[in-house]
Short mmCIF file of C-alpha atoms in Angstrom, two decimals:
data_model
loop_
_atom_site.label_atom_id
_atom_site.label_comp_id
_atom_site.label_asym_id
_atom_site.label_seq_id
_atom_site.Cartn_x
_atom_site.Cartn_y
_atom_site.Cartn_z
CA PHE A 1 -120.24 76.41 77.63
CA TYR A 2 -118.33 73.09 78.48
CA THR A 3 -115.63 71.19 77.15
CA ASN A 4 -117.52 67.71 77.60
CA LYS A 5 -120.76 67.10 77.73
CA TYR A 6 -120.68 64.99 79.96
CA GLU A 7 -118.53 63.09 83.51
CA TYR A 8 -118.09 59.35 81.57
CA ARG A 9 -117.58 58.10 84.83
CA ASP A 10 -120.79 59.37 86.25
CA GLU A 11 -122.75 58.19 83.51
CA TRP A 12 -121.77 54.68 83.11
CA LEU A 13 -122.39 54.35 86.62
CA ALA A 14 -125.67 55.93 87.23
CA PHE A 15 -126.05 52.76 84.12
CA SER A 16 -124.48 49.80 85.55
CA ARG A 17 -126.58 51.12 88.86
CA LEU A 18 -129.68 50.62 86.09
CA LEU A 19 -128.63 47.01 85.19
CA GLN A 20 -128.25 45.81 88.77
CA GLY A 21 -132.02 44.73 89.06
CA ALA A 22 -132.48 44.70 84.73
CA LEU A 23 -133.78 41.01 84.91
CA SER A 24 -135.21 41.18 81.52
CA GLU A 25 -134.45 42.32 78.03
CA MET A 26 -136.90 45.28 78.39
CA GLU A 27 -135.81 46.24 81.76
CA VAL A 28 -132.88 45.80 80.34
CA ILE A 29 -134.13 48.59 77.02
CA ASP A 30 -135.25 50.75 79.76
CA ALA A 31 -132.52 51.45 82.00
CA LEU A 32 -130.69 52.15 78.17
CA HIS A 33 -133.36 54.74 77.74
CA GLN A 34 -133.33 56.30 81.31
CA VAL A 35 -129.11 56.53 80.33
CA MET A 36 -129.54 58.02 77.07
CA ILE A 37 -132.95 60.72 77.70
CA ARG A 38 -130.32 61.71 80.69
CA SER A 39 -127.16 62.50 78.52
CA LEU A 40 -128.06 62.97 75.13
CA TYR A 41 -130.27 66.14 74.22
CA THR A 42 -132.77 64.33 72.08
CA ASN A 43 -135.82 62.72 73.47
CA HIS A 44 -136.39 60.98 69.72
CA ILE A 45 -134.77 57.67 69.76
CA PHE A 46 -135.94 54.06 68.59
CA ILE A 47 -134.61 50.50 69.36
CA TRP A 48 -134.02 47.24 68.16
CA THR A 49 -133.23 43.95 69.43
CA GLY A 50 -132.28 41.13 68.20
CA ASP A 51 -129.21 37.84 66.28
CA ASN A 52 -128.03 37.49 63.01
CA GLU A 53 -130.25 34.90 62.38
CA GLY A 54 -133.28 36.12 63.65
CA GLY A 55 -133.16 39.64 62.68
CA TYR A 56 -134.17 42.45 64.22
CA ARG A 57 -136.93 43.81 65.62
CA LEU A 58 -138.03 47.44 66.69
CA ILE A 59 -138.83 47.32 70.45
CA PHE A 60 -138.84 50.87 71.44
CA TYR A 61 -138.77 54.07 70.23
CA LYS A 62 -140.49 57.68 71.49
CA LEU A 63 -142.13 60.94 70.25
CA THR A 64 -142.07 60.35 66.80
CA PRO A 65 -145.02 60.50 65.06
CA ALA A 66 -144.68 58.59 61.64
CA ASP A 67 -145.16 54.91 60.39
CA THR A 68 -143.36 52.01 61.25
CA SER A 69 -143.97 49.52 60.15
CA GLN A 70 -141.61 49.86 57.32
CA ILE A 71 -139.11 49.44 59.16
CA ALA A 72 -140.92 47.20 62.21
CA CYS A 73 -138.14 44.98 61.21
CA LEU A 74 -134.19 45.23 60.31
CA PRO A 75 -133.01 41.86 58.40
CA PRO A 76 -129.47 40.11 59.69
CA ASP A 77 -128.39 41.71 56.08
CA HIS A 78 -129.57 45.21 55.92
CA PRO A 79 -126.86 47.62 54.75
CA LEU A 80 -126.97 49.35 57.64
CA ILE A 81 -126.44 46.15 60.15
CA GLU A 82 -122.90 45.46 58.20
CA SER A 83 -121.62 48.45 58.30
CA LEU A 84 -122.03 49.10 61.82
CA GLY A 85 -121.16 45.87 62.52
CA THR A 86 -117.47 47.00 62.01
CA HIS A 87 -117.87 50.72 62.99
CA THR A 88 -118.91 52.32 66.17
CA HIS A 89 -121.42 55.17 64.38
CA TYR A 90 -123.96 55.73 61.37
CA TYR A 91 -124.02 59.84 61.38
CA ALA A 92 -126.17 61.49 58.31
CA GLU A 93 -124.39 64.56 59.06
CA GLU A 94 -121.09 63.32 58.47
CA LYS A 95 -120.50 63.79 54.52
CA ASP A 96 -118.36 60.85 52.41
CA HIS A 97 -119.26 57.29 54.17
CA PRO A 98 -118.25 55.45 52.33
CA TYR A 99 -118.96 52.13 53.63
CA LEU A 100 -122.47 52.88 53.18
CA SER A 101 -124.54 54.61 50.74
CA PRO A 102 -127.42 57.58 51.85
CA GLU A 103 -130.16 55.46 49.76
CA ALA A 104 -129.54 51.84 51.95
CA ILE A 105 -131.00 54.15 54.99
CA LEU A 106 -133.83 56.55 53.75
CA PRO A 107 -136.29 54.72 55.50
CA LEU A 108 -134.10 55.32 58.08
CA GLN A 109 -134.19 58.74 57.92
CA SER A 110 -137.17 59.56 55.52
CA GLY A 111 -140.08 59.13 58.58
CA PRO A 112 -138.49 58.87 61.30
CA GLY A 113 -136.26 61.09 61.40
CA LEU A 114 -133.29 59.37 62.89
CA VAL A 115 -130.17 60.51 62.09
CA LEU A 116 -127.35 58.87 64.10
CA PHE A 117 -127.05 55.42 64.61
CA VAL A 118 -125.25 53.05 67.26
CA PRO A 119 -124.44 49.44 67.33
CA ILE A 120 -125.65 46.97 70.84
CA ARG A 121 -122.41 45.12 70.37
CA THR A 122 -120.37 43.08 72.26
CA GLY A 123 -116.82 41.73 70.20
CA GLU A 124 -118.08 40.05 67.02
CA GLU A 125 -122.50 39.79 67.75
CA THR A 126 -124.83 42.30 67.49
CA LEU A 127 -127.63 42.25 69.98
CA GLY A 128 -129.28 45.32 68.28
CA LEU A 129 -129.81 48.56 67.49
CA ILE A 130 -129.40 52.75 68.71
CA GLY A 131 -131.11 55.39 66.37
CA LEU A 132 -131.53 58.55 67.75
CA GLY A 133 -133.06 62.14 66.65
CA PRO A 134 -131.41 64.89 65.86
CA GLU A 135 -130.56 67.55 68.81
CA PHE A 136 -133.34 69.11 70.03
CA THR A 137 -130.79 72.31 71.04
CA GLY A 138 -129.81 72.08 67.19
CA GLY A 139 -126.14 71.32 67.88
CA ARG A 140 -124.22 68.50 66.35
CA TYR A 141 -123.17 65.32 67.92
CA GLY A 142 -120.15 64.87 68.56
CA GLU A 143 -116.71 63.18 68.90
CA ASP A 144 -118.17 62.96 72.54
CA ASP A 145 -121.34 60.90 71.70
CA PHE A 146 -120.16 58.71 69.99
CA ASP A 147 -117.87 57.36 72.71
CA LEU A 148 -120.54 57.29 75.38
CA LEU A 149 -123.40 55.24 72.64
CA PHE A 150 -121.07 52.54 71.73
CA ALA A 151 -120.15 52.68 75.63
CA LEU A 152 -123.31 51.90 76.12
CA GLY A 153 -124.22 49.76 73.04
CA ALA A 154 -121.67 46.99 75.00
CA GLN A 155 -122.79 47.07 77.33
CA THR A 156 -125.94 46.82 77.32
CA ALA A 157 -125.14 43.66 74.83
CA SER A 158 -123.56 42.46 77.36
CA ALA A 159 -126.66 43.27 79.75
CA LEU A 160 -128.64 41.71 76.98
CA GLN A 161 -126.28 38.51 77.15
CA ALA A 162 -126.89 37.80 80.51
CA ALA A 163 -130.67 38.00 80.53
CA ARG A 164 -131.61 36.06 77.88
CA MET A 165 -128.86 33.64 79.27
CA ALA A 166 -131.32 33.82 82.29
CA GLU A 167 -134.35 33.39 80.20
CA LYS A 168 -133.35 30.19 78.90
CA VAL A 169 -131.99 29.43 82.29
CA ALA A 170 -135.78 29.70 83.22
CA ARG A 171 -136.84 27.50 80.67
CA ASN A 172 -134.33 25.03 80.74
CA ARG A 173 -136.26 25.03 83.97
CA GLN A 174 -139.53 25.13 83.33
CA GLN A 175 -139.00 22.11 80.58
CA GLU A 176 -137.18 20.28 83.10
CA ALA A 177 -139.93 20.32 86.14
CA TRP A 178 -142.80 19.36 83.32
CA ASP A 179 -140.01 16.36 81.92
CA VAL A 180 -139.96 15.43 85.46
CA MET A 181 -143.38 15.58 86.12
CA SER A 182 -143.65 13.52 82.95
CA ALA A 183 -141.22 11.07 83.94
CA PHE A 184 -142.79 10.21 86.40
CA ILE A 185 -146.56 10.35 85.25
CA LEU A 186 -145.22 7.73 82.60
CA HIS A 187 -143.72 5.39 85.05
CA ASP A 188 -146.94 5.39 87.13
CA VAL A 189 -148.73 4.98 84.15
CA LYS A 190 -146.37 1.71 82.71
CA ASN A 191 -146.16 0.40 86.39
CA ALA A 192 -149.70 0.19 86.67
CA ALA A 193 -150.82 -1.64 83.27
CA SER A 194 -147.63 -3.85 84.03
CA MET A 195 -149.52 -5.38 87.10
CA LEU A 196 -153.26 -5.96 85.01
CA SER A 197 -150.42 -7.35 82.33
CA LEU A 198 -149.42 -9.69 84.86
CA ILE A 199 -153.05 -10.20 85.54
CA HIS A 200 -153.59 -10.82 82.65
CA GLN A 201 -151.71 -13.77 81.80
CA ASN A 202 -151.91 -15.36 84.88
CA ALA A 203 -155.66 -15.34 84.76
CA GLY A 204 -156.35 -18.11 82.90
CA GLN A 205 -154.17 -20.88 85.24
CA TYR A 206 -156.09 -19.16 88.24
CA MET A 207 -159.02 -18.08 87.41
CA ASP A 208 -161.02 -20.37 89.33
CA ASP A 209 -158.69 -20.28 92.80
CA PRO A 210 -160.48 -17.33 94.72
CA ASP A 211 -157.50 -16.40 96.02
CA PHE A 212 -155.94 -15.42 92.85
CA GLN A 213 -159.47 -13.41 92.43
CA GLN A 214 -159.51 -11.91 94.85
CA ASP A 215 -155.95 -10.88 94.52
CA LEU A 216 -157.44 -9.39 91.13
CA LEU A 217 -159.54 -6.57 93.00
CA GLU A 218 -156.52 -5.90 94.56
CA GLY A 219 -154.52 -5.28 91.76
CA ILE A 220 -157.65 -4.13 89.73
CA ASP A 221 -158.55 -1.62 92.66
CA ASP A 222 -154.76 -0.23 92.99
CA ALA A 223 -154.33 0.65 89.00
CA VAL A 224 -157.66 2.39 89.84
CA ARG A 225 -156.03 4.70 92.11
CA ARG A 226 -152.84 4.75 90.33
CA MET A 227 -154.78 6.57 87.73
CA ASN A 228 -156.87 8.72 90.07
CA LYS A 229 -153.25 10.37 91.17
CA VAL A 230 -152.24 10.32 87.96
CA GLN A 231 -155.33 12.49 87.09
CA ASN A 232 -154.88 14.49 90.05
CA ARG A 233 -151.33 14.67 89.46
CA LEU A 234 -151.93 16.20 85.46
CA SER A 235 -154.84 19.11 87.17
CA VAL A 236 -152.15 20.01 89.92
CA ILE A 237 -148.66 19.62 87.98
CA LYS A 238 -146.56 20.11 90.72
CA ARG A 239 -142.57 19.63 90.66
CA GLU A 240 -142.39 18.23 94.17
CA ILE A 241 -143.80 14.76 95.51
CA VAL A 242 -144.42 15.92 99.40
CA PRO A 243 -144.99 13.23 101.50
CA VAL A 244 -147.78 11.81 104.41
CA TRP A 245 -145.88 11.02 106.96
CA GLN A 246 -147.50 8.30 108.91
CA ASN A 247 -145.26 5.97 112.38
CA LEU A 248 -145.51 2.32 111.50
CA ASP A 249 -143.93 -1.09 112.21
CA PHE A 250 -141.36 -1.52 109.28
CA SER A 251 -140.98 -4.50 109.55
CA GLU A 252 -144.86 -5.51 109.19
CA LEU A 253 -144.86 -2.54 106.12
CA LEU A 254 -142.73 -3.93 104.38
CA ALA A 255 -143.59 -8.21 104.67
CA GLU A 256 -146.92 -6.84 104.21
CA ALA A 257 -145.70 -4.97 100.74
CA ALA A 258 -143.30 -8.02 99.42
CA VAL A 259 -146.58 -10.74 99.91
CA LYS A 260 -148.62 -8.31 97.83
CA LEU A 261 -146.03 -7.85 95.35
CA GLU A 262 -145.05 -10.75 95.09
CA LYS A 263 -148.54 -12.02 93.96
CA ARG A 264 -148.82 -9.88 91.64
CA LEU A 265 -144.95 -10.74 90.41
CA GLN A 266 -145.96 -14.70 90.28
CA ARG A 267 -141.98 -15.13 87.86
CA LEU A 268 -140.60 -14.13 91.54
CA ASP A 269 -139.68 -15.67 94.88
CA ILE A 270 -139.34 -12.90 97.40
CA HIS A 271 -138.24 -13.88 101.20
CA CYS A 272 -138.62 -11.63 104.01
CA ARG A 273 -134.96 -12.07 106.41
CA PHE A 274 -136.17 -9.75 109.35
CA SER A 275 -138.71 -9.94 112.77
CA GLY A 276 -138.84 -8.10 116.09
CA ILE A 277 -140.56 -4.46 115.74
CA GLN A 278 -139.06 -1.33 114.14
CA PRO A 279 -140.64 1.70 114.62
CA ILE A 280 -140.35 3.55 111.41
CA ARG A 281 -142.09 7.61 111.05
CA THR A 282 -141.84 7.18 106.93
CA ASP A 283 -144.42 7.37 103.27
CA PRO A 284 -146.34 3.50 103.74
CA GLU A 285 -147.47 4.64 100.30
CA LEU A 286 -143.70 6.43 98.41
CA PHE A 287 -142.19 3.50 100.48
CA LEU A 288 -144.10 0.77 98.28
CA ARG A 289 -143.08 2.17 94.81
CA ILE A 290 -140.01 2.11 95.46
CA LEU A 291 -139.62 -1.62 96.52
CA GLU A 292 -142.02 -2.50 93.44
CA ASN A 293 -139.59 -0.11 91.35
CA LEU A 294 -137.31 -2.63 93.07
CA LEU A 295 -138.56 -5.79 92.65
CA LEU A 296 -140.24 -4.59 88.31
CA ASN A 297 -136.42 -4.23 87.55
CA THR A 298 -134.79 -7.34 89.24
CA LEU A 299 -138.17 -9.46 87.65
CA GLN A 300 -137.35 -7.08 84.19
CA ALA A 301 -133.69 -7.34 84.45
CA GLY A 302 -133.93 -11.14 84.40
CA GLY A 303 -133.18 -12.23 88.10
CA SER A 304 -136.24 -15.16 89.71
CA ASP A 305 -135.68 -14.54 93.06
CA VAL A 306 -135.43 -12.07 95.43
CA ASP A 307 -134.22 -11.79 99.47
CA ILE A 308 -135.03 -8.63 101.74
CA ARG A 309 -132.89 -7.92 104.62
CA LEU A 310 -132.99 -5.65 107.27
CA ARG A 311 -129.94 -4.12 109.34
CA HIS A 312 -129.26 -0.48 111.58
CA SER A 313 -127.10 1.03 108.94
CA ARG A 314 -125.72 3.68 111.28
CA THR A 315 -127.64 5.34 114.05
CA GLY A 316 -131.32 6.67 113.10
CA PHE A 317 -130.90 4.63 110.20
CA ILE A 318 -132.34 1.49 109.07
CA THR A 319 -131.86 -0.29 105.52
CA VAL A 320 -133.59 -3.05 103.38
CA GLU A 321 -130.97 -4.32 101.44
CA LEU A 322 -131.98 -6.38 98.90
CA THR A 323 -130.33 -9.17 96.60
CA ASP A 324 -131.08 -11.38 93.57
CA ASN A 325 -130.01 -13.69 91.28
CA GLY A 326 -130.54 -11.71 88.13
CA PRO A 327 -127.02 -11.26 85.79
CA GLY A 328 -125.24 -8.08 87.95
CA ILE A 329 -125.95 -4.36 86.80
CA PRO A 330 -122.75 -3.81 83.63
CA GLN A 331 -120.40 -2.35 85.41
CA ASN A 332 -120.56 0.77 83.60
CA LEU A 333 -123.26 2.03 85.10
CA LEU A 334 -121.29 1.89 88.22
CA PRO A 335 -121.70 2.76 90.55
CA ASP A 336 -124.74 5.70 90.34
CA ALA A 337 -124.77 6.14 85.92
CA LEU A 338 -127.85 3.35 86.23
CA PHE A 339 -129.71 6.28 87.86
CA ALA A 340 -129.38 8.19 86.26
CA PRO A 341 -132.77 9.16 84.01
CA PHE A 342 -133.65 7.35 80.88
CA ARG A 343 -130.69 4.96 80.71
CA THR A 344 -131.34 1.55 80.23
CA THR A 345 -130.08 -1.78 79.22
CA ARG A 346 -132.90 -2.40 78.18
CA PRO A 347 -134.57 -2.90 74.76
CA LYS A 348 -138.11 -2.28 75.93
CA GLY A 349 -136.85 0.23 78.93
CA SER A 350 -138.37 3.32 79.96
CA GLY A 351 -134.93 3.98 82.13
CA VAL A 352 -137.16 5.62 84.69
CA GLY A 353 -137.29 3.03 87.99
CA LEU A 354 -134.37 3.47 88.82
CA TRP A 355 -133.71 7.40 88.91
CA GLN A 356 -138.05 7.62 90.53
CA ALA A 357 -136.63 5.94 93.24
CA ARG A 358 -133.82 7.48 93.97
CA ARG A 359 -135.78 10.55 93.89
CA LEU A 360 -138.19 8.62 96.68
CA ALA A 361 -135.65 7.72 97.88
CA SER A 362 -134.45 11.15 99.52
CA VAL A 363 -137.65 13.30 99.11
CA LEU A 364 -138.32 10.13 102.08
CA GLY A 365 -134.37 11.98 103.71
CA GLY A 366 -133.55 8.18 102.85
CA THR A 367 -130.71 6.77 100.40
CA LEU A 368 -130.64 4.19 97.75
CA THR A 369 -127.53 2.48 96.19
CA ALA A 370 -126.21 -0.64 94.15
CA GLU A 371 -123.30 -3.00 93.43
CA ASN A 372 -123.15 -6.20 92.44
CA ARG A 373 -122.38 -9.16 94.80
CA ASP A 374 -119.14 -11.67 94.68
CA THR A 375 -121.19 -14.51 93.95
CA GLY A 376 -123.56 -13.08 91.30
CA GLY A 377 -126.90 -10.94 91.06
CA ALA A 378 -127.02 -7.63 92.15
CA ARG A 379 -127.71 -5.63 95.26
CA PHE A 380 -130.18 -2.49 96.08
CA SER A 381 -129.64 -1.06 99.64
CA LEU A 382 -132.68 1.41 100.60
CA SER A 383 -131.62 3.09 103.88
CA LEU A 384 -134.19 5.48 105.69
CA PRO A 385 -134.36 7.71 108.74
CA LEU A 386 -136.25 6.11 112.09
CA HIS A 387 -137.26 9.02 112.21
CA VAL A 388 -138.30 12.41 110.61
CA LYS A 389 -137.13 16.20 111.33
CA ASN A 390 -140.39 18.63 110.91
CA GLY A 391 -142.13 15.38 109.87
#
């Protein structure tokens, strides 16, 4: 009735169309099943997937009343798997298989009644196995079937590789999101602990000073607020940081932040060199966290004196420039490596502070850069937009 069972181009195009919407491993296998059920004269289909390390798991079978427990998992050294690593198929009706004895696949034949096996293989890597029962017409499988199935298996293997890579990328992105959130939370906790530690260190000397008592209460209140925010973040588990925009006098905001932080960072002298009203639309809480990170970095690096200046860097932007008298930044960390996560030159440093500061600057629509001064010490430049679109 026919010269060839298939029009290979039609089957290949049909399978290609089905694979276009297949994003997961099971969707790829479902596409394979659909094209086989349409083109082959059998409804008796088994499919295993896996790899040569963990073995192969039966993930699809149709029309079998038999117990599949003995063949649910095939080890990577199973004789059939090893044979199909170098051959295009195994057909029970073909006699004298020099590369595989009938006894080796008896459990696959006597129970499920499978007679034809084809690898899901790309190159030298076997990603799965197709098993088929006999044709319901009573006929025999032939070269057309072997060629079509081997081609489908190769195409399926490529699709499986892509799906597994996509799933791996998705998992990595989820892990990255968790790492980002965890790093921010842990750093907030670390900064709060650092502030409380500094208060504790100065308590013995200044405890009777009313101004210090007021600063102590403010410091404890700030630490409590931080912990509440950490708790809220853990309960929501958000990756994104949403600014709370406010119209402010930036000179006043910066001066107040500098005074507050200088009281807590007793070993650091902060000099503000700016005046006049500088209106800006920004998030004061996020800005304070950036400034805190930069000043803590200076103190922990060995600096004791910081100058803060304001200047208009370009149209619509204003720059906060912090210069210190510390040891400067190692050249191998400039211009950007010091902002990479978990990069630090200090034995007890977390490598998160400057990374967090740059990310927060980006959230506010700005930039953060660093360089060494010719006269010694480091210079950090935080540029922020005066106005935020749609903010």
